[in-house]
Coordinates of C-alpha atoms in Angstrom, one line a residue:
X1 CA 0.0 0.0 0.0
X2 CA 1.5 3.3 -1.0
X3 CA 0.4 6.7 0.3
X4 CA -0.5 9.3 -2.3
X5 CA 1.9 12.3 -2.6
X6 CA -0.8 14.5 -1.1
X7 CA -1.1 12.3 2.0
X8 CA 2.7 12.2 2.4
X9 CA 2.8 16.0 2.2
X10 CA 0.0 16.3 4.8
X11 CA 1.9 14.0 7.1
X12 CA 5.1 16.0 6.7
X13 CA 3.2 19.3 7.2
X14 CA 1.6 17.9 10.4
X15 CA 5.0 16.9 11.8
X16 CA 6.4 20.3 10.8
X17 CA 3.5 22.2 12.4
X18 CA 4.1 20.4 15.7
X19 CA 7.7 21.7 15.6
X20 CA 9.0 18.1 15.4
X21 CA 10.7 18.0 12.0
X22 CA 14.3 18.7 13.1
X23 CA 17.7 17.7 11.9
X24 CA 18.4 13.9 12.1
X25 CA 19.6 13.1 15.6
X26 CA 22.2 10.7 14.2
X27 CA 23.9 12.6 11.3
X28 CA 22.4 16.1 11.3
X29 CA 20.8 15.8 7.8
X30 CA 17.7 17.8 7.2
X31 CA 16.1 15.7 4.5
X32 CA 13.6 13.0 5.3
X33 CA 11.1 10.8 3.5
X34 CA 7.7 9.8 4.8
X35 CA 7.4 6.0 4.7
X36 CA 4.5 4.3 3.0
X37 CA 2.0 2.7 5.3
X38 CA 1.1 2.6 8.9
X39 CA 3.3 1.1 11.6
X40 CA 2.0 -0.4 14.8
X41 CA 3.9 0.1 18.1
X42 CA 2.8 -3.0 20.1
X43 CA 2.5 -2.7 23.9
X44 CA 3.9 -5.8 25.5
X45 CA 3.7 -6.8 29.2
X46 CA 6.4 -9.5 29.0
X47 CA 9.9 -8.9 27.7
X48 CA 10.4 -12.6 26.8
X49 CA 7.1 -13.4 25.0
X50 CA 5.3 -11.6 22.2
X51 CA 1.6 -11.1 22.3
X52 CA -0.1 -10.4 18.9
X53 CA -3.4 -8.6 18.6
X54 CA -3.0 -6.6 21.9
X55 CA -2.9 -2.9 22.5
X56 CA -0.9 -0.9 19.9
X57 CA -0.4 2.7 18.8
X58 CA -0.7 3.3 15.0
X59 CA 2.1 5.5 13.8
X60 CA 3.6 7.2 10.7
X61 CA 7.3 6.8 10.0
X62 CA 9.9 9.0 8.5
X63 CA 13.4 8.0 7.4
X64 CA 16.5 10.1 7.1
X65 CA 17.6 10.3 3.5
X66 CA 21.3 10.2 4.5
X67 CA 21.8 7.6 7.3
X68 CA 18.4 5.8 7.4
X69 CA 17.6 6.7 11.0
X70 CA 13.8 6.3 11.5
X71 CA 11.4 8.2 13.7
X72 CA 7.7 7.4 14.4
X73 CA 4.8 9.7 15.2
X74 CA 1.4 8.7 16.7
X75 CA -1.3 9.1 14.1
X76 CA -3.8 10.4 16.6
X77 CA -1.3 13.1 17.8
X78 CA -0.8 14.4 14.3
X79 CA -4.5 14.2 13.2
X80 CA -6.6 14.2 16.4
X81 CA -9.9 14.9 14.7
X82 CA -9.6 12.4 11.8
X83 CA -9.3 9.0 13.5

């Protein structure tokens, strides 16, 4: 599943409007790409066992165009009235 260019621009603008689009924390680069698709950050209550289908936070991801460092942003935080 690929996001449209319009959706990727809306995500980037939402991150920017929150003041969260900064230089890469690893290499200092200022160019990022919005990743296609949603990512789920799974909440786990046991470090040794994985539970599937439990609580999770849907996120958008961005990747540094230089070093590949990734950051994730909660969908609901960026678009609180849409989901």
